[in-house]
Short mmCIF file of C-alpha atoms in Angstrom, two decimals:
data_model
loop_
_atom_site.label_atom_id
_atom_site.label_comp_id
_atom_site.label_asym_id
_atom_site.label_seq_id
_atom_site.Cartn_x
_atom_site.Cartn_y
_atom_site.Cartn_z
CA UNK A 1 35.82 42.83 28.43
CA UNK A 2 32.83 43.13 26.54
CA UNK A 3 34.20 40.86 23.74
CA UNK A 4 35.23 38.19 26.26
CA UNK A 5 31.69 37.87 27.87
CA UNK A 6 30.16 37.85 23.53
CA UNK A 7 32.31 35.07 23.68
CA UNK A 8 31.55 33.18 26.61
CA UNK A 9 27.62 33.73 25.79
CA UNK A 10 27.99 32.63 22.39
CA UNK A 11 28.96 28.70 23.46
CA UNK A 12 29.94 26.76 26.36
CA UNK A 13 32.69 27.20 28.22
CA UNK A 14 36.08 25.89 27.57
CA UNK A 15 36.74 24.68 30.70
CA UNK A 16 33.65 22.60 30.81
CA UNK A 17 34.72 21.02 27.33
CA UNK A 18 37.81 20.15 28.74
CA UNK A 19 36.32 18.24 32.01
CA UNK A 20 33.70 16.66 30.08
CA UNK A 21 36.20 15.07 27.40
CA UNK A 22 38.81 13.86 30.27
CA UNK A 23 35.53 12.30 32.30
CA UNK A 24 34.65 10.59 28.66
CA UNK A 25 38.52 9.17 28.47
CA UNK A 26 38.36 8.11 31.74
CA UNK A 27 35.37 6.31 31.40
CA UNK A 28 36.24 4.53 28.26
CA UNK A 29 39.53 3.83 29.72
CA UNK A 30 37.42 2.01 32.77
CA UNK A 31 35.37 -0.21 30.26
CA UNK A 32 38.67 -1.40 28.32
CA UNK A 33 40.64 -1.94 31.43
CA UNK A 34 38.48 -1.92 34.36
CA UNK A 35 41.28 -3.64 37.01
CA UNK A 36 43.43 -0.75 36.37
CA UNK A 37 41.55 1.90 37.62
CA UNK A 38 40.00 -1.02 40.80
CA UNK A 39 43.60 -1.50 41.89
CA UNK A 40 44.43 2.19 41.75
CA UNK A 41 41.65 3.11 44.00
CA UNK A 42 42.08 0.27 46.00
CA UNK A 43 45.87 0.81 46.81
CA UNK A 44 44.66 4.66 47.26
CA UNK A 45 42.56 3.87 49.91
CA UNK A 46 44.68 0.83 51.41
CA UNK A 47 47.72 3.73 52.03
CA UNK A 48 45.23 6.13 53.29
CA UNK A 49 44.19 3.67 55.95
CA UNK A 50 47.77 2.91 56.76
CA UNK A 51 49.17 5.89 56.75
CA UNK A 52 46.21 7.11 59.07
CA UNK A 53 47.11 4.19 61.68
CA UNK A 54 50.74 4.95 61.69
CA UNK A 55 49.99 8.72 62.41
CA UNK A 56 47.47 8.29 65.25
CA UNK A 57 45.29 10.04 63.51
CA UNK A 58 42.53 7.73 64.70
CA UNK A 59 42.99 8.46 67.99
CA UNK A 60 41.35 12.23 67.24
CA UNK A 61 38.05 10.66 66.98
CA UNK A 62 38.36 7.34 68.83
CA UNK A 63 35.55 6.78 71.78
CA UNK A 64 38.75 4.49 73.60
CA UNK A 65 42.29 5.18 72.31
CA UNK A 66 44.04 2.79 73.99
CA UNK A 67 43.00 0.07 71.65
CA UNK A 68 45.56 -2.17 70.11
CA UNK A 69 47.45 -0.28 67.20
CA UNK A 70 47.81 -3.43 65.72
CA UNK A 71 43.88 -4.21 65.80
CA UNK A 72 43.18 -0.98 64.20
CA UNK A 73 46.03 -1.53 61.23
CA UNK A 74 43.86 -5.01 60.78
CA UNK A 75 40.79 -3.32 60.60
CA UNK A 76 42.25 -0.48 58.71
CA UNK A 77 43.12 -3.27 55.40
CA UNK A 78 39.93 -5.15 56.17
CA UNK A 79 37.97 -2.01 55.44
CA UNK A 80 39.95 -0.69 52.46
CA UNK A 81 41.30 -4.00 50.66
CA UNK A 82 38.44 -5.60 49.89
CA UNK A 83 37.24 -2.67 47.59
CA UNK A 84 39.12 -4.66 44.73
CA UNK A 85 36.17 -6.76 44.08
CA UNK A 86 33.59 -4.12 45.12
CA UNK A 87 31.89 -4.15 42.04
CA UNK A 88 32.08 -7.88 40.81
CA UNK A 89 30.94 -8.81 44.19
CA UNK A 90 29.73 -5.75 46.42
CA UNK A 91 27.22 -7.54 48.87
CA UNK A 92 29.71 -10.22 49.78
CA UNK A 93 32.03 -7.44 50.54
CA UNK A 94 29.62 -5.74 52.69
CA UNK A 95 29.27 -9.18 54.52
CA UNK A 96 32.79 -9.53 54.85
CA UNK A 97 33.48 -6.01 56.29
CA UNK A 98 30.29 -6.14 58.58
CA UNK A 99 32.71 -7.94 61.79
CA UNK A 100 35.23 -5.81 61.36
CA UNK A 101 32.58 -2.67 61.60
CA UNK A 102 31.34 -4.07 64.92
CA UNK A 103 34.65 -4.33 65.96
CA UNK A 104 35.65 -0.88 65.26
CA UNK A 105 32.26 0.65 67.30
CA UNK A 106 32.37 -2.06 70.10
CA UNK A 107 36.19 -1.66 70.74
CA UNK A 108 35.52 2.18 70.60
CA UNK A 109 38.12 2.92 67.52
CA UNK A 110 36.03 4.63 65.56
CA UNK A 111 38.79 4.65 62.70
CA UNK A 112 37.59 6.89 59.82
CA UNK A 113 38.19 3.53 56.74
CA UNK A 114 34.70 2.38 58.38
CA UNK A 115 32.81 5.19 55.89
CA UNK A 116 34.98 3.12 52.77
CA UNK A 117 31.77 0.64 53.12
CA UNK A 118 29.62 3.74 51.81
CA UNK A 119 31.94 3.43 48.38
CA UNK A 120 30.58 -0.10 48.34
CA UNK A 121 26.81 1.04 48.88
CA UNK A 122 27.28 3.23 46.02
CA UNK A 123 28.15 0.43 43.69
CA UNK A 124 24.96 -1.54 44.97
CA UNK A 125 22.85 0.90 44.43
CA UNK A 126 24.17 1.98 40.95
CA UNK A 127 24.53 -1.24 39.56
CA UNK A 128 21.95 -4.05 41.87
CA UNK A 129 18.11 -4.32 42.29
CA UNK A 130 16.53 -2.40 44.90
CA UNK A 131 16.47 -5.42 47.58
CA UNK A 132 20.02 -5.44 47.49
CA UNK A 133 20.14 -1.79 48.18
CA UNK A 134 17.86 -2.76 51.25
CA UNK A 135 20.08 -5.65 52.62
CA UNK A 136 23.27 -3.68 52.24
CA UNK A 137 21.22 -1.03 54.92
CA UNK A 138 20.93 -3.93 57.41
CA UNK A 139 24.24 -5.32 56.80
CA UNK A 140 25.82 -1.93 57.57
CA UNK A 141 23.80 -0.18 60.07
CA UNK A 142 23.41 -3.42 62.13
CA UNK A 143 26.77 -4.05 63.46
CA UNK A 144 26.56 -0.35 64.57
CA UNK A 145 23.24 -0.90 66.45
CA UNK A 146 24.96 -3.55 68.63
CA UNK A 147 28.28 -1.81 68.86
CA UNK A 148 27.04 1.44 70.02
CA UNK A 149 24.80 -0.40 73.01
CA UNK A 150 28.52 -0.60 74.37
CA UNK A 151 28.95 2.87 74.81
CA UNK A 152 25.34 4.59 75.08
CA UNK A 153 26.49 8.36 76.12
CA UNK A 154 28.21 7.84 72.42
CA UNK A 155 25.00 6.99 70.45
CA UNK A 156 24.52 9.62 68.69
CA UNK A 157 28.13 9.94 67.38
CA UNK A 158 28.69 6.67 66.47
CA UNK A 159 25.53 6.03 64.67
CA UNK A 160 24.16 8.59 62.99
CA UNK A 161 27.18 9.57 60.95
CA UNK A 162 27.54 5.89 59.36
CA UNK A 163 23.25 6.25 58.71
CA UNK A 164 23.86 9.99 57.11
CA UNK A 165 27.00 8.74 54.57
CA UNK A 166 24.52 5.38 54.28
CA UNK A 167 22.05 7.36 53.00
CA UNK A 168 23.89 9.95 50.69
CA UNK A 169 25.81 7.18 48.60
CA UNK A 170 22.60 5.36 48.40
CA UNK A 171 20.79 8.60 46.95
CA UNK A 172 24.03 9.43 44.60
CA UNK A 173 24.23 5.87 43.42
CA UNK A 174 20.55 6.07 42.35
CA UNK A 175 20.69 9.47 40.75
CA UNK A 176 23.81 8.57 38.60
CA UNK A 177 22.17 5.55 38.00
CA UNK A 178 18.73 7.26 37.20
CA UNK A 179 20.52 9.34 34.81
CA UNK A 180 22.77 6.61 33.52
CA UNK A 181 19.75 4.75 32.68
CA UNK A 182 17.98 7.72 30.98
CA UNK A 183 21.13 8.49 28.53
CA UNK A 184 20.52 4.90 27.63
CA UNK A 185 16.86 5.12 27.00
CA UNK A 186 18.09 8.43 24.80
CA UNK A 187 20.51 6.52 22.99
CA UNK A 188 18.21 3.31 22.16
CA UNK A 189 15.59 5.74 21.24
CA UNK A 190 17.50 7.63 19.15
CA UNK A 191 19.05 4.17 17.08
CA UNK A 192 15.69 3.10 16.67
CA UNK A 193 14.34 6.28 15.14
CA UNK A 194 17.52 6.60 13.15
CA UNK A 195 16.61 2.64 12.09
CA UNK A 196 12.89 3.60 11.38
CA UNK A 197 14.33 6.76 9.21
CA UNK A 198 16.22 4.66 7.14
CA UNK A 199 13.47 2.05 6.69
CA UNK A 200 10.88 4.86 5.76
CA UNK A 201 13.65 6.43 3.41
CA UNK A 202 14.05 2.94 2.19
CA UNK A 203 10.00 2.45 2.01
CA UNK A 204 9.66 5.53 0.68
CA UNK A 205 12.13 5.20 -1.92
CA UNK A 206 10.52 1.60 -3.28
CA UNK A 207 6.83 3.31 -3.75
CA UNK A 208 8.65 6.00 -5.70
CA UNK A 209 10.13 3.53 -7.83
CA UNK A 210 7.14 1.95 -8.71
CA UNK A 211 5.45 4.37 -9.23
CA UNK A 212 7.84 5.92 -12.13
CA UNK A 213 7.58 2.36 -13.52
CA UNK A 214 4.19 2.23 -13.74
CA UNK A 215 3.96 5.38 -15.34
CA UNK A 216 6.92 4.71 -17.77
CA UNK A 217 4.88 1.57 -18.17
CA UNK A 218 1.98 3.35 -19.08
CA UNK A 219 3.33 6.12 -21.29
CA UNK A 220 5.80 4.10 -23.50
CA UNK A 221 3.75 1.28 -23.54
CA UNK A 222 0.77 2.71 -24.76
CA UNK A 223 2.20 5.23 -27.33
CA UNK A 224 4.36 2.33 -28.90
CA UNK A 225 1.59 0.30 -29.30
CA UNK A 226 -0.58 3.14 -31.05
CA UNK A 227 3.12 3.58 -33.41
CA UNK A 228 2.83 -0.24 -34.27
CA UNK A 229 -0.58 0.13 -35.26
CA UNK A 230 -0.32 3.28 -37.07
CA UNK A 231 3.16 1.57 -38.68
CA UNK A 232 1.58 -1.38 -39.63
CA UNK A 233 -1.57 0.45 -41.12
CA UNK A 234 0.79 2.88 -43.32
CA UNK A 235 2.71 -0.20 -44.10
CA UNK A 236 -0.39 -1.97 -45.22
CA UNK A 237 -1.88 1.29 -47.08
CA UNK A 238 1.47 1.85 -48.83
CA UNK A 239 0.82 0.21 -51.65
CA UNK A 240 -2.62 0.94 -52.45
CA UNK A 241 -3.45 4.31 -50.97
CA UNK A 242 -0.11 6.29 -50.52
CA UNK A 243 -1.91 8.90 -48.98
CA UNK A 244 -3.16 7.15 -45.96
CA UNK A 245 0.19 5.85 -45.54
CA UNK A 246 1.60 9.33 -45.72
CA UNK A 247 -1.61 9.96 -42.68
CA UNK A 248 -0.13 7.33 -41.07
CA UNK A 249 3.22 8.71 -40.86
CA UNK A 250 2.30 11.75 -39.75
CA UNK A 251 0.46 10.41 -36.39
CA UNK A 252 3.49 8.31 -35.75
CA UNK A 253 5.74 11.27 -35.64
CA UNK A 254 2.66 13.42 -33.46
CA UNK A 255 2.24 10.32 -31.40
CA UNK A 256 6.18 9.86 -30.89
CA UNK A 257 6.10 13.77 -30.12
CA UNK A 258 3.95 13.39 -27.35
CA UNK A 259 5.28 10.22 -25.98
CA UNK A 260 9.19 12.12 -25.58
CA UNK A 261 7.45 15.23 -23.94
CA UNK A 262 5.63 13.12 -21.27
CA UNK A 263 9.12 10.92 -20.85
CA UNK A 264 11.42 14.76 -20.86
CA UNK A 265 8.30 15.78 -18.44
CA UNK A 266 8.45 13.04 -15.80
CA UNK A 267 12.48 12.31 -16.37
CA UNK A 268 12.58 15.98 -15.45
CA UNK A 269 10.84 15.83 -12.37
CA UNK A 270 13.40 12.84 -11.15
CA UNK A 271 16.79 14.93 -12.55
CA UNK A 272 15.61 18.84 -11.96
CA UNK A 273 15.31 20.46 -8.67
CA UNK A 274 11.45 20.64 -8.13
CA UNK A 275 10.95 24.32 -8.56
CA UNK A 276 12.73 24.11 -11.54
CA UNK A 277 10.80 20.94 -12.90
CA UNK A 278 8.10 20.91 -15.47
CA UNK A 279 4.81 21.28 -14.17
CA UNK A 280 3.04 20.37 -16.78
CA UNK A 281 -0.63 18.94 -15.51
CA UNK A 282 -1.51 15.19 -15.71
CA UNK A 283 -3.91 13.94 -18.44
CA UNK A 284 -7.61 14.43 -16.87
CA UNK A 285 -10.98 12.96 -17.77
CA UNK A 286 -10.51 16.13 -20.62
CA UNK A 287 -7.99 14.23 -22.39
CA UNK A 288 -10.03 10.92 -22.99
CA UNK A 289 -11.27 11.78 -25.63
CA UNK A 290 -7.58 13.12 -27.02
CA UNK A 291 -6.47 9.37 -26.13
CA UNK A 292 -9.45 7.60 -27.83
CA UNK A 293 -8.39 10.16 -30.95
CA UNK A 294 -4.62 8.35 -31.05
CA UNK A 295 -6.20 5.18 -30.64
CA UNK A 296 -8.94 5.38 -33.82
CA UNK A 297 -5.97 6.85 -35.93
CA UNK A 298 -3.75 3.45 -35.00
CA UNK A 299 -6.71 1.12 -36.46
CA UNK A 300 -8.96 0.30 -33.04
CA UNK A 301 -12.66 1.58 -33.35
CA UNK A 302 -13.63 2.60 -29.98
CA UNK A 303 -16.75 4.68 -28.75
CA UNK A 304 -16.89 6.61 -25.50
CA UNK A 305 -19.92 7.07 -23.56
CA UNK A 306 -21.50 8.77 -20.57
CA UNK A 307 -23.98 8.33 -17.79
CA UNK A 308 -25.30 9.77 -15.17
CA UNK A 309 -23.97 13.50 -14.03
CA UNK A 310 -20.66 14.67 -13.27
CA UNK A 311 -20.25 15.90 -9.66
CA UNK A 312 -20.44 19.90 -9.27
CA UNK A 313 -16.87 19.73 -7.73
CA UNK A 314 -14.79 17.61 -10.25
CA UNK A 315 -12.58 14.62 -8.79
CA UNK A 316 -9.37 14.95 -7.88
CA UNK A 317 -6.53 15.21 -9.63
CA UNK A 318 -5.20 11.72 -8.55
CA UNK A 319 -8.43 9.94 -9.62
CA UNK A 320 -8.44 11.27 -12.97
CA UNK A 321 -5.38 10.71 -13.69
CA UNK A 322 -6.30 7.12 -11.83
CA UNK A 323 -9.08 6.39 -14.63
CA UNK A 324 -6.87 8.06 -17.60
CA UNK A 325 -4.59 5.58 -17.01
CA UNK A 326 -6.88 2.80 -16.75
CA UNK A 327 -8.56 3.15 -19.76
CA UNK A 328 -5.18 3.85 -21.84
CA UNK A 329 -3.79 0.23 -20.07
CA UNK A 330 -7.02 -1.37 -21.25
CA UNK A 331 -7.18 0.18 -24.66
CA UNK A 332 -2.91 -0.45 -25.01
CA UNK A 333 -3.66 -4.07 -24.21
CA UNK A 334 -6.73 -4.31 -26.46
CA UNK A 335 -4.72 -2.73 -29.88
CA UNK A 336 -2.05 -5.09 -29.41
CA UNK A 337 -4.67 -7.88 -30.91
CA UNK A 338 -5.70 -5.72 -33.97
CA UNK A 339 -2.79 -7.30 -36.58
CA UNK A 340 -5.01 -10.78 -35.68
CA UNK A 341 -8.41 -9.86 -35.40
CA UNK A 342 -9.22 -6.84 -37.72
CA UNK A 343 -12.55 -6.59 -36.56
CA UNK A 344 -11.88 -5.51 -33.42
CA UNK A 345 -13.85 -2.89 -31.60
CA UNK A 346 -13.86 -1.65 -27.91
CA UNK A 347 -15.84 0.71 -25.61
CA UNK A 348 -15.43 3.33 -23.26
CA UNK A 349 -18.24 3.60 -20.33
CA UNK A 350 -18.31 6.51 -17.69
CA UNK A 351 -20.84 6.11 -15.23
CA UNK A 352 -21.26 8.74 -12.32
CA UNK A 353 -23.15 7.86 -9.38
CA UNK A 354 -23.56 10.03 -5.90
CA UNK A 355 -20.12 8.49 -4.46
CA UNK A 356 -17.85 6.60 -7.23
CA UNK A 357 -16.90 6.91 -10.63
CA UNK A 358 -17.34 4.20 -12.41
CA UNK A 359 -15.37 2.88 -15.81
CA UNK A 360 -15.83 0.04 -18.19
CA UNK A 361 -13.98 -0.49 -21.06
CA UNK A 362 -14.86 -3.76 -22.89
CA UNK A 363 -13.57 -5.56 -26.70
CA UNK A 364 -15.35 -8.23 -28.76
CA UNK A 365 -11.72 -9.97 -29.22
CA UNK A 366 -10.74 -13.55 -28.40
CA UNK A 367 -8.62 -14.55 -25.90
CA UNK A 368 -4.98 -14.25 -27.52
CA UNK A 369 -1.25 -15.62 -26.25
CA UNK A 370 -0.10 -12.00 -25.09
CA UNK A 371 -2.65 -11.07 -23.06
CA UNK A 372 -1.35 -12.46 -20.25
CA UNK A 373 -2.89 -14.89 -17.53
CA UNK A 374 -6.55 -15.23 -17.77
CA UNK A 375 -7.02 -14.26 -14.00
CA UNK A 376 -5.65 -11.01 -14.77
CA UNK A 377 -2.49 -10.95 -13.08
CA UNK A 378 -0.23 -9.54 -15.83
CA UNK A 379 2.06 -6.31 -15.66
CA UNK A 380 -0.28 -4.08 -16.51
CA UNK A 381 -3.16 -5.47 -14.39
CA UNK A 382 -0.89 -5.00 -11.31
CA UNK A 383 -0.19 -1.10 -12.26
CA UNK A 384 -3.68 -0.70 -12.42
CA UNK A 385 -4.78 -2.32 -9.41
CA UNK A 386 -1.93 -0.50 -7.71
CA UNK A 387 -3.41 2.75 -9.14
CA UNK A 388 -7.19 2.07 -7.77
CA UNK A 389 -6.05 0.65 -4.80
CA UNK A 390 -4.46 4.51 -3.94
CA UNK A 391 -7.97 5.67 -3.77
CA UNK A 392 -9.57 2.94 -1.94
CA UNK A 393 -11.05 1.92 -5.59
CA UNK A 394 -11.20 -1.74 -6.89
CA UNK A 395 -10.41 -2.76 -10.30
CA UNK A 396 -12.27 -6.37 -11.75
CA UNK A 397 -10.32 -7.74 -15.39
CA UNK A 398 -11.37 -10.64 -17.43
CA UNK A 399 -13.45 -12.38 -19.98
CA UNK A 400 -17.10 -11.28 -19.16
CA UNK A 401 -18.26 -14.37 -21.80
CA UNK A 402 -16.63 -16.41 -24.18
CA UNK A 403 -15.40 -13.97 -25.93
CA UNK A 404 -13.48 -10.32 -25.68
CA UNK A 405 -12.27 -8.84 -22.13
CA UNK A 406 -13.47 -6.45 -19.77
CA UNK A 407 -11.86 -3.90 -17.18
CA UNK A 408 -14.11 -2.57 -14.45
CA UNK A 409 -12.70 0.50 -11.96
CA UNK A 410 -14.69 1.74 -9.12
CA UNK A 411 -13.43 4.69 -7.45
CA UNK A 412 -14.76 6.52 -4.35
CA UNK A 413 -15.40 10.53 -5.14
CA UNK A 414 -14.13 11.35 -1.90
CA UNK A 415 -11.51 9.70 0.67
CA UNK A 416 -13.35 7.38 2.80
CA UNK A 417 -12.63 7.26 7.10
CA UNK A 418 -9.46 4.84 6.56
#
């Protein structure tokens, strides 16, 4: 016993499951073939009627019982028949049964197929506005007004009956159709957020693939570019100072060192489960001086410098990482002109101020072919751009004169209101 009642407790009833499935079949079995199951209840009802005019049955509850058998037979059909089309066209059925309902209270049949007009209410009211609803009231509880004025000692019994079933199908029709209505709303609701899932998953998945290009960008682009200056330096150096050339080769090999640990680092992060990733931390404002190292070694003279005072609570993470990357684009973009214009120098500026971090890196070079548009709409440009713009920062590139080129990034020290 005890085992049975774990088992009922533990889900829902089989019995329950059953019922619900055979109401879904029939239901779905209604929407394909909806005359079927119209002409089944219709010829249910229509031998119902019959059968209860061929019995006498009528005459238990008829006011007069000497009215015409053949009358009530007539009425009888005209009550039940018409339910073919009751829910194509359920007020014109109400119109058309509304003489034949006077006719049944006036004559003082009474026959039981006048409540069949109720099955027609319920359609109204499940399926039509509100005002129809009301008109279908008049339209049936009219006829019965007038009738019953024919026999007054009978009021009460021919009148209040018909307003009692008028008023329960009206109520049912408007909870199923409440609920029918609210499943619906559930349904929509639930395909929308399933759309909006699938378009945040689909968001959500394009930021992430920019942002591993920009940082693949950034990594290999940079670190090859310090490999074909160091290359070209050891290549240059070969024949007159083998030892710098065998300097040279030894930063390539560091340089291509670090640039497969940060590509193993962040491929691991896209391959590994995340607790099992790498964590190694993101280049800081620490390392800038690291990168400016790598950058001297590949031939590009470049000078850091500092103003103003660092905040007691250093910047996050993210903007570090933000102006790491900035000046490694800038510098990246700037050693690609050093094979044309050997005297090529740049400069590193961090400014602090009370709210933003401010850096400038600037060359003396001349505009060359590869630098991309001079508006500063290149690759690179974008990444960066894309980079300040994730901290509410702005990022200005171009020719500041005549000559050489100039990045400017502004970034907030804390995130603003927005």
């Amino acid at each position: 016993m005890k085992d049975d009642d774990t088992h009922r407790s533990a889900g829902p009833f089989p019995l329950t499951g059953h019922i619900q499935r055979l109401l879904r079949r029939v239901r779905a079995f209604d929407r394909r073939r909806p005359l079927v199951w119209d002409g089944l209840l219709t010829t249910f009802w229509v031998l119902f009627a019959v059968l209860d005019v061929s019995s006498g049955g009528w005459r238990t509850v008829a006011v007069d019982r000497d009215v015409s058998a053949t009358l009530v037979l007539c009425m009888s059909v005209a009550f039940s028949a018409p339910l073919l089309w009751r829910r194509g066209h359920p007020l014109a059925v109400l119109v058309f049964m509304a003489p034949f309902s006077l006719v049944n209270v006036w004559t003082g049949a009474v026959i039981q197929a006048a409540f069949l007009q109720e099955i027609v209410v319920f359609n109204i009211a499940l399926r039509k506005p509100m005002r129809t609803l009301a008109w279908s009231g008049a339209i049936v509880l009219a006829p019965l007004v007038i009738g019953s004025t024919h026999f007054p000692d009978d009021w009460n019994r021919l009148f209040i009956p018909h307003l009692y079933a008028f008023a329960f199908a009206s109520l049912v029709g408007i909870v199923v159709r409440t609920r029918k209505e609210y499943t619906e709303a559930l349904v929509d609701r639930a395909n929308r957020l399933e759309l909006e899932r699938d378009q945040q998953a689909q968001l959500a998945a394009a930021a992430e693939r920019t942002r591993i290009a920009r940082e693949m960008h950034d990594i290999i682009g940079h670190n090859l570019s310090v490999i074909t200056g160091l290359a070209d330096g050891g290549a240059y150096a070969a024949a007159k100072s083998p030892e710098r050339a065998a300097q040279a080769l030894d930063a390539i090999g560091t340089t291509s060192r670090q640039a497969l640990a940060e590509l193993r680092r962040l491929l691991g992060v896209l391959r590994e489960h995340p607790d099992r990733a790498d964590r190694t931390p993101q280049p800081t404002l620490d390392d800038i001086e690291a990168l400016l190292a790598g950058v001297r070694a590949a031939g590009l003279p470049v000078s850091l410098h500092r103003h103003g005072t660092p905040p007691a609570v250093p910047p996050t993470p993210g903007r570090q990482l933000t102006v790491y990357r900035v000046v490694q684009e800038s510098l990246t973009n700037t050693l690609k002109h050093t094979d044309t214009e050997p005297s090529l120098t740049a400069e590193v500026t961090l400014t602090y101020r009370p709210t933003e971090l401010e850096a400038l890196i600037t060359d003396n070079g001349n505009p060359h072919p590869t630098a991309g548009p001079p508006d500063g709409t290149g690759q690179g440009i974008t990444g960066m751009r894309e980079r300040a713009s994730l901290y509410d920062g702005t990022l200005e590139a171009g020719r500041p004169a005549t000559t050489g080129w100039q990045v400017r990034l502004r970034l907030p020290l804390e995130d603003s209101p927005s």
